[in-house]
Amino acid sequence: MEIEFIPVGGYGEVGKNMGLLRVGDEAVILDMGLFIPKAVSFEEEGGHRERASTLELIKYGMIPDDRVIEKYKQEVKAIVLSHAHLDHIAATQYLAPHYPQAPVITTPFSMEVLKTTMSDDNIKIPNQLKPLNLNHPLKISKNIEIELINMPHSTPQSSVVAVHTPKGTVLYGNDFKLDESPTLGQKGNVKRLKQLGKGNVIAAIVDALYAPIHSKTPSEAIAKSLLKNVMLGSENNHNALIATTFGSHLARLKSMIEFSRKLDRKVVFLGRSMKKYIDAGQKIGIINFAGTEVLGYSNMVKRKVKKLSGKSLDKYTIICTGGQGESKAVLTKMVSGALEFKFQKEDSVIFSNKVIPTEPNITSRKKLEEKLEAKKVRIFKDVHSSGHMAREDIRDFIKMTNPSIVIPAQGDHKMFSAFSELAENMGYKKNKNVFTPKDGEKLKIS
Ligand SMILES: [Zn+2]
């Protein structure tokens, strides 16, 4: 029985993650993600997703080009989604129908997010939707068993996917961190990773986004502490307090609520992605944001912002989308005037995120900051800790799982080179047991 991996998306760019793992004549798809910058530019150029064909979206570069695995279509036994970020799940609605026999398997939280993503776009898929709890192995075919191993990231219920085969285990760790003190959910199941490492891990496919950074990513507890310092330790009693982060980062949102309560400020969440992820979390009971207001639809957001503008803003914390300076996000519109909001001198804006290090994010975020500066607003940047492993975490992950082969995922040439360099330092040999395949290049694992 041969085991092969075919990268489909995310191997050469940051986004549209997707891969196919073939185990003999059975196969499993790992992630089906969107390339977010292209999704944004598609809409800005007047494109309508609902009217475009899947092939048009593929050619535009918005979703992975799954034509490279066309001949293995019938082999696919499951589509497994590692976590709830859109660059890992949001192409499912377009591509899963190519494999109607395959159930979509992911955690209950990610499944809720996926369902909302599909209903927002008014798309239904023929595939069975099968939520799978973390750390509970599931046999999906004669030769394949799936296990979603709980690992912290910047959205709840993220996982390293273990694909158990008769020849050993393949680990797909695409987006997670090693965190001793997460602030929401359980600690990572490092014990299980180590246990597998003592057995036979034949390959590990690993998030290489921050492989060039010589560091260990700080815990979410550090980000919480940074946030506390800014929210409780700044003189902002009489001004608006506006914070932005990823809507998917429920742990961070929870910390923001905690500190707002201490300030006697009511939390108002604004933005579609805020609502989507908060609703999913509340529905499955992993958070309880009672006492806050959550508004997603643009007309409701518009009315609320207008109502808040100029009022006694020392009574509220506005938590909204727009940390990347995205043109359609709430903060960007508040600054541009598309939403009626009058900033006062020394209002505070907290960026509890980092700019995703690709264009057009870098430029649009810079523009947003310049406009805020012109309004004499106080800006607090980088109140954040990443959800991705840095180089020394990657080293630890490889040490604890001891894979025969390592493959970087989610990155460009620079990130993959850094990953490869690390692996070579650890004793792996280039093109012998550390490979950096590009989208569409088939790789024999065993
Ligand atoms: Zn992610």
CSV table of N, CA and C in Angstrom, one decimal, residues 285-431:
chain,number,residue,atom,x,y,z
A,285,GLY,N,-22.2,26.2,23.4
A,285,GLY,CA,-22.0,26.3,24.8
A,285,GLY,C,-20.6,26.5,25.3
A,286,ILE,N,-19.7,26.9,24.4
A,286,ILE,CA,-18.3,27.1,24.9
A,286,ILE,C,-18.0,28.5,25.4
A,287,ILE,N,-18.9,29.4,25.2
A,287,ILE,CA,-18.8,30.8,25.7
A,287,ILE,C,-20.2,31.2,26.2
A,288,ASN,N,-20.2,32.2,27.0
A,288,ASN,CA,-21.5,32.9,27.4
A,288,ASN,C,-21.3,34.4,27.5
A,289,PHE,N,-21.6,35.1,26.4
A,289,PHE,CA,-21.4,36.5,26.4
A,289,PHE,C,-22.6,37.3,26.8
A,290,ALA,N,-23.4,36.8,27.8
A,290,ALA,CA,-24.6,37.4,28.2
A,290,ALA,C,-24.3,38.9,28.6
A,291,GLY,N,-25.2,39.8,28.4
A,291,GLY,CA,-25.0,41.2,28.8
A,291,GLY,C,-24.3,42.0,27.7
A,292,THR,N,-23.9,41.4,26.6
A,292,THR,CA,-23.3,42.1,25.5
A,292,THR,C,-24.3,42.3,24.4
A,293,GLU,N,-24.0,43.1,23.5
A,293,GLU,CA,-24.8,43.3,22.3
A,293,GLU,C,-24.0,42.8,21.1
A,294,VAL,N,-24.6,42.0,20.2
A,294,VAL,CA,-23.8,41.5,19.1
A,294,VAL,C,-24.6,41.8,17.8
A,295,LEU,N,-24.0,42.7,17.0
A,295,LEU,CA,-24.7,43.1,15.7
A,295,LEU,C,-23.9,42.7,14.5
A,296,GLY,N,-24.5,42.0,13.6
A,296,GLY,CA,-23.7,41.6,12.4
A,296,GLY,C,-24.2,42.2,11.1
A,297,TYR,N,-25.5,42.3,10.9
A,297,TYR,CA,-26.0,42.8,9.6
A,297,TYR,C,-25.7,44.3,9.5
A,298,SER,N,-25.3,44.7,8.2
A,298,SER,CA,-24.8,46.0,8.0
A,298,SER,C,-25.8,47.1,8.3
A,299,ASN,N,-27.1,46.9,8.1
A,299,ASN,CA,-28.0,48.0,8.4
A,299,ASN,C,-28.1,48.2,9.9
A,300,MET,N,-28.0,47.1,10.7
A,300,MET,CA,-28.1,47.2,12.1
A,300,MET,C,-26.9,47.8,12.7
A,301,VAL,N,-25.7,47.5,12.1
A,301,VAL,CA,-24.5,48.1,12.5
A,301,VAL,C,-24.5,49.6,12.3
A,302,LYS,N,-25.0,49.9,11.1
A,302,LYS,CA,-25.1,51.3,10.7
A,302,LYS,C,-25.9,52.2,11.7
A,303,ARG,N,-27.0,51.6,12.0
A,303,ARG,CA,-27.9,52.3,13.0
A,303,ARG,C,-27.3,52.5,14.4
A,304,LYS,N,-26.6,51.4,14.8
A,304,LYS,CA,-26.0,51.4,16.1
A,304,LYS,C,-24.8,52.4,16.2
A,305,VAL,N,-24.0,52.4,15.2
A,305,VAL,CA,-22.9,53.3,15.2
A,305,VAL,C,-23.3,54.7,15.2
A,306,LYS,N,-24.4,55.0,14.4
A,306,LYS,CA,-24.9,56.4,14.4
A,306,LYS,C,-25.4,56.8,15.8
A,307,LYS,N,-26.1,55.8,16.4
A,307,LYS,CA,-26.7,56.0,17.7
A,307,LYS,C,-25.6,56.3,18.8
A,308,LEU,N,-24.5,55.5,18.7
A,308,LEU,CA,-23.4,55.6,19.6
A,308,LEU,C,-22.6,56.9,19.5
A,309,SER,N,-22.5,57.4,18.2
A,309,SER,CA,-21.6,58.5,17.9
A,309,SER,C,-22.0,59.7,18.7
A,310,GLY,N,-21.0,60.3,19.4
A,310,GLY,CA,-21.3,61.5,20.1
A,310,GLY,C,-21.9,61.3,21.4
A,311,LYS,N,-22.4,60.1,21.7
A,311,LYS,CA,-23.0,59.8,23.0
A,311,LYS,C,-22.0,59.7,24.1
A,312,SER,N,-22.4,59.3,25.3
A,312,SER,CA,-21.5,59.2,26.4
A,312,SER,C,-20.7,57.9,26.2
A,313,LEU,N,-19.6,58.0,25.4
A,313,LEU,CA,-18.9,56.8,25.0
A,313,LEU,C,-18.1,56.2,26.1
A,314,ASP,N,-18.0,56.8,27.3
A,314,ASP,CA,-17.3,56.2,28.4
A,314,ASP,C,-18.1,55.0,29.0
A,315,LYS,N,-19.3,54.8,28.5
A,315,LYS,CA,-20.2,53.7,29.0
A,315,LYS,C,-20.0,52.4,28.1
A,316,TYR,N,-19.3,52.5,27.0
A,316,TYR,CA,-19.3,51.4,26.1
A,316,TYR,C,-17.8,51.0,25.7
A,317,THR,N,-17.7,49.7,25.4
A,317,THR,CA,-16.5,49.3,24.6
A,317,THR,C,-17.0,48.8,23.3
A,318,ILE,N,-16.5,49.4,22.2
A,318,ILE,CA,-17.0,48.9,20.9
A,318,ILE,C,-15.9,47.9,20.4
A,319,ILE,N,-16.3,46.7,20.2
A,319,ILE,CA,-15.4,45.7,19.6
A,319,ILE,C,-15.8,45.4,18.2
A,320,CYS,N,-15.0,45.6,17.3
A,320,CYS,CA,-15.4,45.5,15.9
A,320,CYS,C,-14.4,44.9,15.0
A,321,THR,N,-14.8,44.6,13.8
A,321,THR,CA,-13.9,44.0,12.7
A,321,THR,C,-13.1,45.2,12.1
A,322,GLY,N,-12.1,44.8,11.4
A,322,GLY,CA,-11.3,45.9,10.7
A,322,GLY,C,-9.8,45.9,11.1
A,323,GLY,N,-9.4,45.0,11.8
A,323,GLY,CA,-8.0,45.0,12.3
A,323,GLY,C,-6.9,45.0,11.2
A,324,GLN,N,-7.4,44.5,10.0
A,324,GLN,CA,-6.5,44.5,8.8
A,324,GLN,C,-6.7,45.7,7.9
A,325,GLY,N,-7.6,46.5,8.3
A,325,GLY,CA,-7.9,47.7,7.5
A,325,GLY,C,-8.8,47.3,6.2
A,326,GLU,N,-9.5,46.1,6.3
A,326,GLU,CA,-10.3,45.6,5.2
A,326,GLU,C,-11.4,46.7,4.9
A,327,SER,N,-11.6,46.9,3.6
A,327,SER,CA,-12.4,48.1,3.2
A,327,SER,C,-13.9,47.9,3.7
A,328,LYS,N,-14.3,46.7,3.8
A,328,LYS,CA,-15.8,46.5,4.2
A,328,LYS,C,-16.0,46.3,5.7
A,329,ALA,N,-14.9,46.4,6.4
A,329,ALA,CA,-15.0,46.1,7.9
A,329,ALA,C,-15.4,47.4,8.6
A,330,VAL,N,-16.0,47.1,9.8
A,330,VAL,CA,-16.6,48.2,10.6
A,330,VAL,C,-15.7,49.4,10.9
A,331,LEU,N,-14.5,49.0,11.5
A,331,LEU,CA,-13.6,50.1,11.9
A,331,LEU,C,-13.2,51.0,10.7
A,332,THR,N,-12.9,50.3,9.6
A,332,THR,CA,-12.5,51.1,8.4
A,332,THR,C,-13.6,52.0,8.0
A,333,LYS,N,-14.8,51.5,8.0
A,333,LYS,CA,-16.0,52.4,7.6
A,333,LYS,C,-16.2,53.5,8.6
A,334,MET,N,-16.0,53.2,9.9
A,334,MET,CA,-16.1,54.3,10.9
A,334,MET,C,-15.1,55.4,10.6
A,335,VAL,N,-13.9,55.0,10.2
A,335,VAL,CA,-12.9,56.0,10.0
A,335,VAL,C,-13.1,56.7,8.7
A,336,SER,N,-13.6,56.0,7.7
A,336,SER,CA,-13.7,56.7,6.3
A,336,SER,C,-15.0,57.5,6.3
A,337,GLY,N,-15.9,57.3,7.2
A,337,GLY,CA,-17.1,58.1,7.2
A,337,GLY,C,-18.3,57.3,6.5
A,338,ALA,N,-18.0,56.1,6.0
A,338,ALA,CA,-19.1,55.3,5.4
A,338,ALA,C,-20.1,54.9,6.5
A,339,LEU,N,-19.6,54.8,7.8
A,339,LEU,CA,-20.5,54.7,8.9
A,339,LEU,C,-20.3,56.0,9.7
A,340,GLU,N,-21.5,56.5,10.1
A,340,GLU,CA,-21.5,57.8,10.8
A,340,GLU,C,-21.0,57.8,12.2
A,341,PHE,N,-19.7,58.1,12.3
A,341,PHE,CA,-19.1,58.1,13.7
A,341,PHE,C,-18.1,59.2,13.8
A,342,LYS,N,-18.3,60.0,14.9
A,342,LYS,CA,-17.4,61.1,15.0
A,342,LYS,C,-16.3,60.8,16.1
A,343,PHE,N,-15.1,60.6,15.6
A,343,PHE,CA,-14.0,60.4,16.6
A,343,PHE,C,-13.7,61.7,17.3
A,344,GLN,N,-13.4,61.5,18.6
A,344,GLN,CA,-13.0,62.7,19.4
A,344,GLN,C,-11.5,62.5,19.6
A,345,LYS,N,-10.9,63.7,19.9
A,345,LYS,CA,-9.4,63.6,20.2
A,345,LYS,C,-9.2,62.7,21.4
A,346,GLU,N,-8.2,61.9,21.3
A,346,GLU,CA,-7.8,61.0,22.3
A,346,GLU,C,-8.8,59.8,22.6
A,347,ASP,N,-9.7,59.6,21.7
A,347,ASP,CA,-10.4,58.3,21.8
A,347,ASP,C,-9.3,57.2,21.6
A,348,SER,N,-9.6,56.0,22.1
A,348,SER,CA,-8.6,54.9,22.0
A,348,SER,C,-9.0,53.9,21.0
A,349,VAL,N,-8.0,53.5,20.2
A,349,VAL,CA,-8.3,52.3,19.3
A,349,VAL,C,-7.2,51.3,19.6
A,350,ILE,N,-7.6,50.1,20.0
A,350,ILE,CA,-6.7,49.0,20.3
A,350,ILE,C,-6.7,48.0,19.2
A,351,PHE,N,-5.6,47.8,18.6
A,351,PHE,CA,-5.4,46.7,17.6
A,351,PHE,C,-4.9,45.5,18.3
A,352,SER,N,-5.9,44.6,18.6
A,352,SER,CA,-5.5,43.4,19.3
A,352,SER,C,-5.3,42.3,18.3
A,353,ASN,N,-4.4,42.6,17.4
A,353,ASN,CA,-4.1,41.6,16.3
A,353,ASN,C,-2.8,42.0,15.7
A,354,LYS,N,-2.4,41.3,14.7
A,354,LYS,CA,-1.2,41.6,14.0
A,354,LYS,C,-1.6,41.6,12.5
A,355,VAL,N,-1.0,42.4,11.7
A,355,VAL,CA,-1.3,42.5,10.3
A,355,VAL,C,-0.9,41.1,9.7
A,356,ILE,N,-1.8,40.4,9.0
A,356,ILE,CA,-1.4,39.2,8.3
A,356,ILE,C,-0.3,39.6,7.3
A,357,PRO,N,0.9,39.1,7.4
A,357,PRO,CA,2.0,39.7,6.6
A,357,PRO,C,2.0,39.5,5.1
A,358,THR,N,0.9,39.8,4.5
A,358,THR,CA,0.8,39.8,3.0
A,358,THR,C,0.1,41.0,2.5
A,359,GLU,N,0.3,41.3,1.3
A,359,GLU,CA,-0.4,42.4,0.6
A,359,GLU,C,-1.8,41.8,0.3
A,360,PRO,N,-2.9,42.6,0.3
A,360,PRO,CA,-3.0,44.0,0.4
A,360,PRO,C,-3.1,44.5,1.9
A,361,ASN,N,-3.0,43.5,2.8
A,361,ASN,CA,-3.3,43.8,4.3
A,361,ASN,C,-2.3,44.9,4.8
A,362,ILE,N,-1.0,44.8,4.4
A,362,ILE,CA,0.0,45.7,5.0
A,362,ILE,C,-0.4,47.1,4.6
A,363,THR,N,-0.7,47.3,3.3
A,363,THR,CA,-1.0,48.7,2.8
A,363,THR,C,-2.3,49.2,3.4
A,364,SER,N,-3.4,48.4,3.4
A,364,SER,CA,-4.6,48.9,3.9
A,364,SER,C,-4.6,49.2,5.4
A,365,ARG,N,-3.9,48.4,6.1
A,365,ARG,CA,-3.8,48.7,7.6
A,365,ARG,C,-3.0,50.0,7.8
A,366,LYS,N,-2.0,50.2,7.0
A,366,LYS,CA,-1.2,51.4,7.1
A,366,LYS,C,-2.0,52.7,6.9
A,367,LYS,N,-2.8,52.6,5.9
A,367,LYS,CA,-3.7,53.7,5.5
A,367,LYS,C,-4.7,54.0,6.7
A,368,LEU,N,-5.2,52.9,7.2
A,368,LEU,CA,-6.2,53.1,8.4
A,368,LEU,C,-5.5,53.8,9.5
A,369,GLU,N,-4.3,53.4,9.8
A,369,GLU,CA,-3.6,54.0,11.0
A,369,GLU,C,-3.3,55.5,10.7
A,370,GLU,N,-3.0,55.8,9.4
A,370,GLU,CA,-2.7,57.2,9.1
A,370,GLU,C,-4.0,58.1,9.3
A,371,LYS,N,-5.1,57.5,8.9
A,371,LYS,CA,-6.3,58.3,9.1
A,371,LYS,C,-6.7,58.5,10.5
A,372,LEU,N,-6.4,57.4,11.3
A,372,LEU,CA,-6.7,57.6,12.8
A,372,LEU,C,-5.8,58.6,13.4
A,373,GLU,N,-4.5,58.6,13.0
A,373,GLU,CA,-3.6,59.6,13.5
A,373,GLU,C,-4.0,61.0,13.2
A,374,ALA,N,-4.5,61.2,12.0
A,374,ALA,CA,-5.0,62.5,11.6
A,374,ALA,C,-6.2,62.9,12.4
A,375,LYS,N,-6.9,62.0,13.0
A,375,LYS,CA,-8.0,62.3,13.9
A,375,LYS,C,-7.5,62.5,15.3
A,376,LYS,N,-6.2,62.4,15.5
A,376,LYS,CA,-5.6,62.5,16.9
A,376,LYS,C,-6.1,61.4,17.9
A,377,VAL,N,-6.3,60.3,17.3
A,377,VAL,CA,-6.8,59.2,18.2
A,377,VAL,C,-5.6,58.4,18.7
A,378,ARG,N,-5.7,57.9,20.0
A,378,ARG,CA,-4.7,57.1,20.6
A,378,ARG,C,-4.7,55.7,19.9
A,379,ILE,N,-3.5,55.3,19.5
A,379,ILE,CA,-3.5,54.0,18.8
A,379,ILE,C,-2.6,53.0,19.7
A,380,PHE,N,-3.2,51.9,20.0
A,380,PHE,CA,-2.4,50.8,20.7
A,380,PHE,C,-2.2,49.6,19.8
A,381,LYS,N,-1.0,49.4,19.2
A,381,LYS,CA,-0.8,48.4,18.2
A,381,LYS,C,-0.3,47.1,18.9
A,382,ASP,N,-0.5,46.0,18.1
A,382,ASP,CA,0.2,44.7,18.5
A,382,ASP,C,-0.1,44.3,19.9
A,383,VAL,N,-1.3,44.5,20.4
A,383,VAL,CA,-1.7,44.0,21.7
A,383,VAL,C,-2.2,42.6,21.5
A,384,HIS,N,-1.2,41.7,21.3
A,384,HIS,CA,-1.5,40.5,20.6
A,384,HIS,C,-0.5,39.4,20.9
A,385,SER,N,-0.9,38.2,20.8
A,385,SER,CA,0.1,37.1,20.7
A,385,SER,C,-0.5,36.2,19.6
A,386,SER,N,0.3,35.7,18.7
A,386,SER,CA,-0.1,34.9,17.6
A,386,SER,C,-0.7,33.5,17.9
A,387,GLY,N,-1.4,33.0,17.0
A,387,GLY,CA,-2.0,31.6,17.2
A,387,GLY,C,-1.1,30.6,16.5
A,388,HIS,N,0.0,31.1,15.9
A,388,HIS,CA,0.8,30.1,15.1
A,388,HIS,C,2.2,29.9,15.8
A,389,MET,N,2.7,28.7,15.6
A,389,MET,CA,4.0,28.3,16.2
A,389,MET,C,5.1,29.2,15.5
A,390,ALA,N,6.0,29.6,16.3
A,390,ALA,CA,7.3,30.1,15.7
A,390,ALA,C,8.3,29.0,15.6
A,391,ARG,N,9.5,29.4,15.1
A,391,ARG,CA,10.5,28.3,14.8
A,391,ARG,C,10.8,27.3,15.9
A,392,GLU,N,10.9,27.9,17.1
A,392,GLU,CA,11.3,27.0,18.2
A,392,GLU,C,10.1,26.1,18.7
A,393,ASP,N,8.9,26.5,18.4
A,393,ASP,CA,7.7,25.7,18.7
A,393,ASP,C,7.7,24.5,17.7
A,394,ILE,N,8.0,24.9,16.4
A,394,ILE,CA,8.0,23.9,15.4
A,394,ILE,C,9.0,22.8,15.7
A,395,ARG,N,10.2,23.3,16.2
A,395,ARG,CA,11.2,22.3,16.5
A,395,ARG,C,10.7,21.3,17.6
A,396,ASP,N,10.0,21.9,18.6
A,396,ASP,CA,9.5,21.1,19.7
A,396,ASP,C,8.4,20.1,19.2
A,397,PHE,N,7.6,20.6,18.3
A,397,PHE,CA,6.5,19.7,17.8
A,397,PHE,C,7.2,18.6,17.0
A,398,ILE,N,8.2,18.8,16.2
A,398,ILE,CA,8.9,17.8,15.5
A,398,ILE,C,9.6,16.8,16.5
A,399,LYS,N,10.2,17.4,17.5
A,399,LYS,CA,10.8,16.5,18.5
A,399,LYS,C,9.8,15.6,19.2
A,400,MET,N,8.7,16.1,19.6
A,400,MET,CA,7.8,15.3,20.3
A,400,MET,C,7.0,14.3,19.5
A,401,THR,N,6.9,14.5,18.2
A,401,THR,CA,6.1,13.6,17.3
A,401,THR,C,7.0,12.7,16.5
A,402,ASN,N,8.3,13.1,16.4
A,402,ASN,CA,9.3,12.3,15.7
A,402,ASN,C,8.9,11.7,14.4
A,403,PRO,N,8.4,12.5,13.4
A,403,PRO,CA,8.0,12.0,12.2
A,403,PRO,C,9.2,11.6,11.3
A,404,SER,N,8.9,10.6,10.4
A,404,SER,CA,9.9,10.1,9.5
A,404,SER,C,10.2,11.2,8.4
A,405,ILE,N,9.1,11.8,8.0
A,405,ILE,CA,9.2,12.8,7.0
A,405,ILE,C,8.5,14.1,7.5
A,406,VAL,N,9.0,15.3,7.1
A,406,VAL,CA,8.3,16.5,7.5
A,406,VAL,C,8.1,17.4,6.2
A,407,ILE,N,6.9,18.0,6.2
A,407,ILE,CA,6.5,18.8,5.0
A,407,ILE,C,5.9,20.1,5.5
A,408,PRO,N,6.4,21.3,5.1
A,408,PRO,CA,5.8,22.5,5.5
A,408,PRO,C,4.5,22.8,4.8
A,409,ALA,N,3.6,23.4,5.5
A,409,ALA,CA,2.3,23.8,4.9
A,409,ALA,C,2.1,25.3,5.1
A,410,GLN,N,1.2,25.9,4.3
A,410,GLN,CA,0.7,27.3,4.5
A,410,GLN,C,1.9,28.2,4.5
A,411,GLY,N,2.5,28.4,3.3
A,411,GLY,CA,3.6,29.4,3.3
A,411,GLY,C,4.1,29.6,1.9
A,412,ASP,N,4.9,30.7,1.8
A,412,ASP,CA,5.6,31.0,0.5
A,412,ASP,C,7.0,30.4,0.6
A,413,HIS,N,7.7,30.7,-0.4
A,413,HIS,CA,9.1,30.2,-0.6
A,413,HIS,C,10.0,30.5,0.6
A,414,LYS,N,9.9,31.7,1.1
A,414,LYS,CA,10.7,32.1,2.3
A,414,LYS,C,10.4,31.3,3.5
A,415,MET,N,9.1,31.1,3.8
A,415,MET,CA,8.7,30.4,5.0
A,415,MET,C,9.1,28.9,4.8
A,416,PHE,N,8.9,28.4,3.6
A,416,PHE,CA,9.2,26.9,3.4
A,416,PHE,C,10.8,26.7,3.5
A,417,SER,N,11.5,27.7,3.0
A,417,SER,CA,13.0,27.6,3.1
A,417,SER,C,13.4,27.6,4.6
A,418,ALA,N,12.8,28.5,5.4
A,418,ALA,CA,13.1,28.6,6.8
A,418,ALA,C,12.8,27.2,7.5
A,419,PHE,N,11.6,26.7,7.1
A,419,PHE,CA,11.2,25.4,7.7
A,419,PHE,C,12.2,24.3,7.4
A,420,SER,N,12.6,24.3,6.1
A,420,SER,CA,13.5,23.3,5.6
A,420,SER,C,14.9,23.4,6.3
A,421,GLU,N,15.3,24.6,6.5
A,421,GLU,CA,16.6,24.9,7.2
A,421,GLU,C,16.5,24.3,8.6
A,422,LEU,N,15.4,24.6,9.3
A,422,LEU,CA,15.2,24.1,10.7
A,422,LEU,C,15.3,22.6,10.7
A,423,ALA,N,14.5,22.0,9.7
A,423,ALA,CA,14.5,20.5,9.7
A,423,ALA,C,15.9,19.9,9.4
A,424,GLU,N,16.6,20.6,8.5
A,424,GLU,CA,18.0,20.1,8.2
A,424,GLU,C,18.9,20.2,9.4
A,425,ASN,N,18.7,21.3,10.1
A,425,ASN,CA,19.5,21.5,11.4
A,425,ASN,C,19.2,20.3,12.4
A,426,MET,N,18.0,19.8,12.3
A,426,MET,CA,17.6,18.8,13.2
A,426,MET,C,18.0,17.4,12.7
A,427,GLY,N,18.6,17.3,11.5
A,427,GLY,CA,19.1,16.0,11.0
A,427,GLY,C,18.3,15.5,9.8
A,428,TYR,N,17.2,16.2,9.4
A,428,TYR,CA,16.5,15.8,8.2
A,428,TYR,C,17.3,16.1,7.0
A,429,LYS,N,17.1,15.4,5.9
A,429,LYS,CA,17.8,15.7,4.7
A,429,LYS,C,16.9,16.2,3.6
A,430,LYS,N,17.3,17.2,2.9
A,430,LYS,CA,16.5,17.8,1.9
A,430,LYS,C,16.2,16.8,0.8
A,431,ASN,N,14.9,16.8,0.4
A,431,ASN,CA,14.4,15.9,-0.7
A,431,ASN,C,14.6,14.4,-0.3
